[in-house]
mmCIF file of C-alpha atoms in Angstrom:
data_model
loop_
_atom_site.group_PDB
_atom_site.id
_atom_site.type_symbol
_atom_site.label_atom_id
_atom_site.label_comp_id
_atom_site.label_asym_id
_atom_site.label_seq_id
_atom_site.Cartn_x
_atom_site.Cartn_y
_atom_site.Cartn_z
ATOM 1 C CA UNK A 23 33.071 219.444 147.115
ATOM 2 C CA UNK A 24 30.830 217.992 150.027
ATOM 3 C CA UNK A 25 27.463 217.180 148.445
ATOM 4 C CA UNK A 26 26.099 218.107 152.220
ATOM 5 C CA UNK A 27 27.256 221.791 151.543
ATOM 6 C CA UNK A 28 24.992 222.029 148.421
ATOM 7 C CA UNK A 29 21.812 221.547 150.068
ATOM 8 C CA UNK A 30 21.655 224.732 152.241
ATOM 9 C CA UNK A 31 22.281 226.961 149.123
ATOM 10 C CA UNK A 32 19.140 225.222 147.693
ATOM 11 C CA UNK A 33 16.817 225.152 150.498
ATOM 12 C CA UNK A 34 17.819 228.951 150.875
ATOM 13 C CA UNK A 35 16.537 229.638 147.487
ATOM 14 C CA UNK A 36 13.608 227.728 147.722
ATOM 15 C CA UNK A 37 12.249 228.868 151.087
ATOM 16 C CA UNK A 38 13.537 232.197 151.263
ATOM 17 C CA UNK A 39 12.036 233.433 147.463
ATOM 18 C CA UNK A 40 8.550 232.679 148.260
ATOM 19 C CA UNK A 41 8.855 234.818 151.862
ATOM 20 C CA UNK A 42 9.600 237.610 149.726
ATOM 21 C CA UNK A 43 6.983 237.438 147.076
ATOM 22 C CA UNK A 44 8.306 235.124 144.395
ATOM 23 C CA UNK A 45 6.905 232.100 142.657
ATOM 24 C CA UNK A 46 7.910 228.694 144.634
ATOM 25 C CA UNK A 47 11.341 227.937 142.713
ATOM 26 C CA UNK A 48 11.852 224.681 140.840
ATOM 27 C CA UNK A 49 15.223 222.867 140.465
ATOM 28 C CA UNK A 50 15.479 222.289 136.731
ATOM 29 C CA UNK A 51 19.030 221.041 136.205
ATOM 30 C CA UNK A 52 22.363 220.812 138.007
ATOM 31 C CA UNK A 53 25.896 220.532 136.311
ATOM 32 C CA UNK A 54 29.403 220.864 136.761
ATOM 33 C CA UNK A 55 31.455 223.868 135.632
ATOM 34 C CA UNK A 56 35.104 224.470 135.668
ATOM 35 C CA UNK A 57 36.796 227.584 137.171
ATOM 36 C CA UNK A 58 34.381 230.128 135.681
ATOM 37 C CA UNK A 59 31.607 231.415 134.756
ATOM 38 C CA UNK A 60 30.017 233.549 131.767
ATOM 39 C CA UNK A 61 27.797 236.276 132.832
ATOM 40 C CA UNK A 62 24.182 235.958 131.831
ATOM 41 C CA UNK A 63 23.970 239.812 132.229
ATOM 42 C CA UNK A 64 23.600 240.484 135.969
ATOM 43 C CA UNK A 65 25.554 238.325 138.635
ATOM 44 C CA UNK A 66 26.103 238.680 142.080
ATOM 45 C CA UNK A 67 28.970 236.745 143.957
ATOM 46 C CA UNK A 68 29.603 236.577 147.714
ATOM 47 C CA UNK A 69 32.296 234.620 149.479
ATOM 48 C CA UNK A 70 31.966 232.080 152.741
ATOM 49 C CA UNK A 71 34.886 231.869 155.258
ATOM 50 C CA UNK A 72 35.372 230.114 158.754
ATOM 51 C CA UNK A 73 34.754 226.707 158.533
ATOM 52 C CA UNK A 74 33.648 226.585 154.917
ATOM 53 C CA UNK A 75 35.653 228.313 152.271
ATOM 54 C CA UNK A 76 34.360 229.401 148.806
ATOM 55 C CA UNK A 77 32.096 231.626 146.880
ATOM 56 C CA UNK A 78 28.536 231.343 145.467
ATOM 57 C CA UNK A 79 27.393 233.441 142.135
ATOM 58 C CA UNK A 80 23.506 234.084 141.846
ATOM 59 C CA UNK A 81 23.724 234.593 137.651
ATOM 60 C CA UNK A 82 20.652 235.869 135.624
ATOM 61 C CA UNK A 83 19.915 237.474 132.631
ATOM 62 C CA UNK A 84 18.899 241.296 132.340
ATOM 63 C CA UNK A 85 15.156 240.445 132.290
ATOM 64 C CA UNK A 86 15.218 237.925 135.329
ATOM 65 C CA UNK A 87 17.164 240.879 136.943
ATOM 66 C CA UNK A 88 14.724 243.118 136.421
ATOM 67 C CA UNK A 89 11.907 241.227 137.360
ATOM 68 C CA UNK A 90 13.859 240.029 140.683
ATOM 69 C CA UNK A 91 14.097 244.144 141.210
ATOM 70 C CA UNK A 92 10.582 245.004 140.688
ATOM 71 C CA UNK A 93 9.651 242.218 142.993
ATOM 72 C CA UNK A 94 11.676 243.336 145.624
ATOM 73 C CA UNK A 95 10.417 246.719 145.089
ATOM 74 C CA UNK A 96 6.991 245.990 145.457
ATOM 75 C CA UNK A 97 5.938 245.602 142.017
ATOM 76 C CA UNK A 98 7.710 248.994 140.764
ATOM 77 C CA UNK A 99 8.420 248.988 137.011
ATOM 78 C CA UNK A 100 12.262 248.454 136.305
ATOM 79 C CA UNK A 101 13.212 249.495 133.099
ATOM 80 C CA UNK A 102 17.158 249.400 133.694
ATOM 81 C CA UNK A 103 19.521 247.745 136.246
ATOM 82 C CA UNK A 104 20.402 251.322 137.723
ATOM 83 C CA UNK A 105 21.564 251.584 141.305
ATOM 84 C CA UNK A 106 17.925 250.956 143.019
ATOM 85 C CA UNK A 107 17.791 247.705 140.774
ATOM 86 C CA UNK A 108 21.215 246.605 141.944
ATOM 87 C CA UNK A 109 20.707 247.463 145.183
ATOM 88 C CA UNK A 110 17.200 245.460 145.394
ATOM 89 C CA UNK A 111 19.146 242.484 143.648
ATOM 90 C CA UNK A 112 22.076 242.773 146.227
ATOM 91 C CA UNK A 113 19.661 242.630 149.277
ATOM 92 C CA UNK A 114 18.090 239.273 147.894
ATOM 93 C CA UNK A 115 21.418 237.993 147.649
ATOM 94 C CA UNK A 116 22.084 238.694 151.188
ATOM 95 C CA UNK A 117 19.077 237.468 152.520
ATOM 96 C CA UNK A 118 19.741 234.235 150.445
ATOM 97 C CA UNK A 119 23.133 234.220 151.807
ATOM 98 C CA UNK A 120 22.183 234.931 155.441
ATOM 99 C CA UNK A 121 19.638 231.873 155.056
ATOM 100 C CA UNK A 122 22.340 229.843 153.652
ATOM 101 C CA UNK A 123 24.785 230.425 156.618
ATOM 102 C CA UNK A 124 22.095 229.594 159.223
ATOM 103 C CA UNK A 125 21.520 226.209 157.373
ATOM 104 C CA UNK A 126 25.180 225.497 157.233
ATOM 105 C CA UNK A 127 25.278 226.378 160.891
ATOM 106 C CA UNK A 128 22.471 223.846 161.567
ATOM 107 C CA UNK A 129 25.680 221.508 159.968
ATOM 108 C CA UNK A 130 27.525 222.389 163.096
ATOM 109 C CA UNK A 131 29.773 224.488 161.090
ATOM 110 C CA UNK A 132 30.970 228.294 161.555
ATOM 111 C CA UNK A 133 30.337 230.403 158.517
ATOM 112 C CA UNK A 134 30.619 234.176 157.914
ATOM 113 C CA UNK A 135 29.631 235.927 154.387
ATOM 114 C CA UNK A 136 30.955 238.663 152.557
ATOM 115 C CA UNK A 137 29.123 241.487 151.323
ATOM 116 C CA UNK A 138 27.705 241.053 147.762
ATOM 117 C CA UNK A 139 29.403 241.899 144.784
ATOM 118 C CA UNK A 140 27.106 242.437 141.742
ATOM 119 C CA UNK A 141 28.238 242.635 138.262
ATOM 120 C CA UNK A 142 26.492 243.879 135.093
ATOM 121 C CA UNK A 143 27.783 243.051 131.776
ATOM 122 C CA UNK A 144 26.662 239.696 129.791
ATOM 123 C CA UNK A 145 29.352 237.580 128.480
ATOM 124 C CA UNK A 146 32.136 238.726 131.405
ATOM 125 C CA UNK A 147 34.063 235.942 133.052
ATOM 126 C CA UNK A 148 33.922 235.453 136.642
ATOM 127 C CA UNK A 149 36.358 233.128 138.309
ATOM 128 C CA UNK A 150 34.542 231.349 140.924
ATOM 129 C CA UNK A 151 37.379 228.413 142.070
ATOM 130 C CA UNK A 152 40.615 227.021 141.280
ATOM 131 C CA UNK A 153 38.697 223.768 140.089
ATOM 132 C CA UNK A 154 35.228 221.907 139.352
ATOM 133 C CA UNK A 155 32.131 223.373 140.867
ATOM 134 C CA UNK A 156 28.337 222.644 140.929
ATOM 135 C CA UNK A 157 25.647 224.870 139.450
ATOM 136 C CA UNK A 158 21.936 224.575 140.185
ATOM 137 C CA UNK A 159 19.554 226.041 137.455
ATOM 138 C CA UNK A 160 16.763 227.254 139.151
ATOM 139 C CA UNK A 161 13.364 228.206 137.462
ATOM 140 C CA UNK A 162 11.911 231.264 139.356
ATOM 141 C CA UNK A 163 8.061 231.513 137.857
ATOM 142 C CA UNK A 164 9.672 231.367 134.384
ATOM 143 C CA UNK A 165 12.825 233.390 135.092
ATOM 144 C CA UNK A 166 16.141 231.418 135.220
ATOM 145 C CA UNK A 167 18.723 231.965 137.959
ATOM 146 C CA UNK A 168 21.837 229.841 138.451
ATOM 147 C CA UNK A 169 23.451 229.180 141.394
ATOM 148 C CA UNK A 170 26.775 228.359 141.068
ATOM 149 C CA UNK A 171 28.586 227.211 144.119
ATOM 150 C CA UNK A 172 32.236 226.564 144.677
ATOM 151 C CA UNK A 173 32.327 225.858 148.840
ATOM 152 C CA UNK A 174 34.491 223.120 150.647
ATOM 153 C CA UNK A 175 34.623 222.236 154.346
ATOM 154 C CA UNK A 176 38.093 223.585 155.740
ATOM 155 C CA UNK A 177 39.988 220.954 157.430
#
């Protein structure tokens, strides 16, 4: 994977999240994974096409998902990851993907994004790529969100 393609994802997370009411995220670590990720409880996957092909997954535990949903819904308490909470989390991922796509376009690459696919279920396996990919762990005010990035530039 081209390292230049990772920064648009990180930059989008760092710039968008505070705009929608979250604390400024901090990157805590980066690590390589192989083919699949294990769902921490709630994950959202989006695909990228055109000159960039691949997927990104925003992976978080249920407490973080409730925090995100509550913040997206202007502080409304979230007791469970119901349809409304899932919609709020999916909307956040759409905002992040749109900003990422804008960042990728600035690299003079065309990109389209898919609709988000949200999965609830701790321990489930999600195939992200056929090989290795990079995961960036972000701290969002004490809540961890992993951004698993498996994208490549199309030749």
